[in-house]
Amino acid sequence: MLEALKAPISTLAPTTPQRATPSPTLAPATPQPVAPSPTLAPTTPQPAAPSPALEPAAPEAIAASSAPEPAAPEPGPPSPTPVPDIGELVSLINGYRAENGLQPLVTSLALTQAAQWMSEDMAANGYLSHTDSLGRGNLGRLAAFGYDCTAYNTWCGENLAAGTATARETLDAWRNSAGHNDLLLNADFVALGIGCAYNGGSTYGWYWVIELGGEAR
């Protein structure tokens, strides 16, 4: 597995009524291409030496097989799409904050909708970045979903993860990265929204997003 699969990204963006100024965003590690196995060049087929000619067998000596052809196996049912446990991740994050003397985060509908849209966008388009397929950063995306960090004059932050299949793996990945861990344990945040999407044909499979805000809206 590439290291980037468990290297989520975070950004913490303080805002003012006039303009939101995000602090430097941690760039995702560029996935290194996996070197393909050496391709073996096919050898030119050599003509086989003809077998010595045999006299044809008499017709009565040839027994035709009457066994029926085996039936093709019936295709099995398609594998079900995995269902992420977003509620578990909310509980794990709030438990982690409680261990560190912080208040739990309340779930925001606007933040949840923004996070879910972003996770689905990354899964559908196979990328891992704070800039979505429409060219928006996290502040512009949150505003489009009704959570305007600039208008609220509040803090907003975003963590991303890809390639982690469970809530526990995702939290562990964020906890083990200083920048992402700082967002989880930031006392200025009071609300969160989490999104998760899966695409088996995408680069990373699983895509997780947490949006954090300083206003409970």
Coordinates of C-alpha atoms in Angstrom, one line a residue:
M1 CA 0.0 0.0 0.0
L2 CA 1.2 3.5 -0.7
E3 CA 1.9 5.8 2.2
A4 CA -0.6 8.3 0.8
L5 CA -3.4 5.9 1.5
K6 CA -3.2 6.7 5.2
A7 CA -1.9 10.2 5.0
P8 CA -5.0 12.4 5.3
I9 CA -4.8 16.2 4.8
S10 CA -5.9 19.0 7.1
T11 CA -6.5 22.7 6.9
L12 CA -7.4 25.2 9.6
A13 CA -8.7 28.4 8.2
P14 CA -9.4 31.4 10.5
T15 CA -11.8 33.9 9.0
T16 CA -12.7 37.6 9.4
P17 CA -15.9 39.3 8.3
Q18 CA -14.1 40.7 5.2
R19 CA -12.0 37.8 4.1
A20 CA -11.2 34.2 5.2
T21 CA -7.4 33.6 5.4
P22 CA -6.7 29.9 5.6
S23 CA -3.4 28.9 7.2
P24 CA -1.1 26.7 5.0
T25 CA -2.8 23.5 3.9
L26 CA -0.9 20.3 4.3
A27 CA -0.3 19.0 0.9
P28 CA -1.1 15.3 0.4
A29 CA 1.7 13.0 -0.2
T30 CA 1.9 12.3 -3.9
P31 CA 1.2 8.7 -4.4
Q32 CA 4.3 7.0 -5.9
P33 CA 3.5 4.8 -8.9
V34 CA 4.0 1.2 -8.2
A35 CA 6.6 -0.2 -10.5
P36 CA 4.9 -2.8 -12.7
S37 CA 6.3 -6.3 -12.8
P38 CA 8.7 -6.8 -15.7
T39 CA 6.8 -7.7 -18.8
L40 CA 8.1 -10.8 -20.5
A41 CA 8.3 -10.3 -24.2
P42 CA 6.5 -13.2 -25.9
T43 CA 8.8 -15.6 -27.8
T44 CA 8.1 -16.1 -31.4
P45 CA 6.3 -19.4 -31.7
Q46 CA 8.4 -22.0 -33.4
P47 CA 6.6 -24.3 -35.8
A48 CA 6.2 -27.7 -34.3
A49 CA 7.7 -30.6 -36.1
P50 CA 4.9 -32.5 -37.7
S51 CA 4.1 -35.9 -36.1
P52 CA 4.6 -38.9 -38.3
A53 CA 1.5 -39.4 -40.4
L54 CA -0.8 -42.1 -39.0
E55 CA -3.2 -44.2 -40.9
P56 CA -6.8 -43.1 -40.1
A57 CA -8.6 -45.4 -37.8
A58 CA -11.4 -47.5 -39.1
P59 CA -14.8 -45.8 -38.6
E60 CA -16.0 -48.5 -36.2
A61 CA -13.0 -47.9 -33.9
I62 CA -13.9 -44.3 -33.2
A63 CA -16.4 -44.0 -30.3
A64 CA -18.3 -40.7 -30.2
S65 CA -18.7 -39.3 -26.7
S66 CA -22.3 -38.9 -25.7
A67 CA -21.5 -37.0 -22.4
P68 CA -23.2 -33.6 -22.2
E69 CA -21.1 -30.5 -21.9
P70 CA -20.9 -29.3 -18.3
A71 CA -23.2 -26.4 -17.5
A72 CA -21.6 -23.0 -16.9
P73 CA -21.9 -22.1 -13.2
E74 CA -24.5 -19.6 -12.3
P75 CA -23.1 -16.1 -11.5
G76 CA -23.3 -15.3 -7.8
P77 CA -24.9 -12.2 -6.4
P78 CA -22.8 -9.0 -6.6
S79 CA -20.8 -8.1 -3.6
P80 CA -22.7 -5.5 -1.4
T81 CA -21.3 -2.0 -1.2
P82 CA -19.7 -1.5 2.2
V83 CA -21.6 0.8 4.5
P84 CA -19.4 3.2 6.6
D85 CA -20.3 3.8 10.2
I86 CA -20.2 7.6 10.4
G87 CA -22.0 7.6 13.8
E88 CA -19.2 5.5 15.2
L89 CA -16.6 8.0 14.0
V90 CA -18.5 10.9 15.6
S91 CA -18.6 9.0 18.9
L92 CA -14.9 8.1 18.7
I93 CA -13.9 11.7 18.0
N94 CA -16.0 13.1 20.9
G95 CA -14.6 10.4 23.2
Y96 CA -11.1 11.4 22.2
R97 CA -11.9 15.0 22.9
A98 CA -13.3 14.1 26.3
E99 CA -10.1 12.3 27.2
N100 CA -8.3 15.5 26.5
G101 CA -10.7 17.7 28.6
L102 CA -12.6 19.1 25.7
Q103 CA -16.3 19.5 25.1
P104 CA -18.1 17.2 22.5
L105 CA -18.9 18.5 19.1
V106 CA -22.5 18.8 18.0
T107 CA -23.5 17.6 14.5
S108 CA -24.3 20.3 12.0
L109 CA -26.5 19.5 9.1
A110 CA -24.8 22.0 6.8
L111 CA -21.3 20.7 7.7
T112 CA -22.5 17.1 7.2
Q113 CA -24.0 17.8 3.8
A114 CA -20.7 19.6 2.7
A115 CA -18.6 16.7 4.0
Q116 CA -20.7 14.0 2.3
W117 CA -20.7 15.9 -1.0
M118 CA -16.9 16.2 -0.8
S119 CA -16.3 12.6 0.0
E120 CA -18.5 11.5 -3.0
D121 CA -16.8 14.0 -5.3
M122 CA -13.4 12.6 -4.4
A123 CA -14.6 9.0 -4.7
A124 CA -16.2 9.6 -8.1
N125 CA -13.2 11.5 -9.5
G126 CA -10.4 9.6 -7.7
Y127 CA -8.5 12.4 -6.0
L128 CA -7.5 13.5 -2.5
S129 CA -7.3 17.3 -2.2
H130 CA -9.0 20.2 -0.4
T131 CA -9.8 21.7 -3.8
D132 CA -12.9 20.0 -5.2
S133 CA -13.7 19.2 -8.8
L134 CA -15.5 22.6 -9.1
G135 CA -12.3 24.4 -8.1
R136 CA -13.6 25.4 -4.6
G137 CA -11.6 25.3 -1.4
N138 CA -13.1 24.2 1.8
L139 CA -14.3 27.7 2.8
G140 CA -16.1 28.3 -0.6
R141 CA -17.6 24.8 -0.4
L142 CA -18.9 25.3 3.1
A143 CA -20.5 28.6 2.2
A144 CA -22.3 26.9 -0.8
F145 CA -23.9 24.5 1.7
G146 CA -25.0 27.3 4.0
Y147 CA -22.1 27.4 6.5
D148 CA -20.4 30.7 5.8
C149 CA -17.3 30.9 7.9
T150 CA -16.6 34.5 6.8
A151 CA -20.1 35.8 7.6
Y152 CA -20.0 34.0 11.0
N153 CA -16.5 35.4 11.7
T154 CA -15.6 32.0 13.0
W155 CA -13.0 29.2 12.6
C156 CA -13.4 26.4 10.0
G157 CA -11.3 23.4 9.4
E158 CA -11.2 20.2 7.3
N159 CA -9.5 16.8 7.6
L160 CA -9.5 14.3 4.7
A161 CA -8.5 10.6 4.7
A162 CA -8.4 8.0 2.0
G163 CA -7.8 4.3 2.0
T164 CA -9.0 3.7 5.6
A165 CA -12.0 1.3 5.6
T166 CA -13.2 1.8 9.2
A167 CA -14.0 4.7 11.6
R168 CA -11.3 3.5 14.0
E169 CA -8.6 3.4 11.2
T170 CA -9.6 6.8 10.1
L171 CA -9.4 8.3 13.6
D172 CA -6.0 6.6 14.2
A173 CA -4.7 8.1 10.9
W174 CA -5.7 11.6 12.0
R175 CA -4.5 11.2 15.5
N176 CA -1.1 10.0 14.3
S177 CA -0.6 13.2 12.2
A178 CA 0.2 16.3 14.2
G179 CA -1.7 18.7 11.9
H180 CA -4.8 16.6 11.8
N181 CA -4.7 15.8 15.5
D182 CA -4.5 19.6 16.3
L183 CA -7.8 20.1 14.5
L184 CA -9.5 17.3 16.3
L185 CA -8.4 18.7 19.7
N186 CA -9.0 22.4 18.8
A187 CA -11.1 24.0 21.6
D188 CA -12.4 26.7 19.1
F189 CA -14.5 24.1 17.3
V190 CA -18.0 23.3 18.5
A191 CA -19.6 21.6 15.5
L192 CA -18.7 18.9 13.0
G193 CA -20.0 17.1 10.0
I194 CA -18.7 13.8 8.6
G195 CA -19.0 12.3 5.2
C196 CA -17.7 9.0 3.7
A197 CA -18.0 7.4 0.3
Y198 CA -16.7 4.2 -1.3
N199 CA -15.8 3.5 -4.9
G200 CA -14.2 0.1 -5.5
G201 CA -12.8 1.3 -8.9
S202 CA -11.2 4.5 -7.6
T203 CA -7.6 5.2 -6.5
Y204 CA -8.1 4.7 -2.8
G205 CA -11.5 3.0 -2.4
W206 CA -12.6 4.8 0.8
Y207 CA -12.8 8.6 1.2
W208 CA -13.5 10.3 4.5
V209 CA -14.1 14.0 5.3
I210 CA -14.7 15.9 8.5
E211 CA -15.7 19.5 8.5
L212 CA -15.3 21.5 11.7
G213 CA -16.8 24.8 12.6
G214 CA -16.8 27.3 15.5
E215 CA -20.5 27.9 15.3
A216 CA -23.3 25.4 16.1
R217 CA -25.4 25.9 13.0

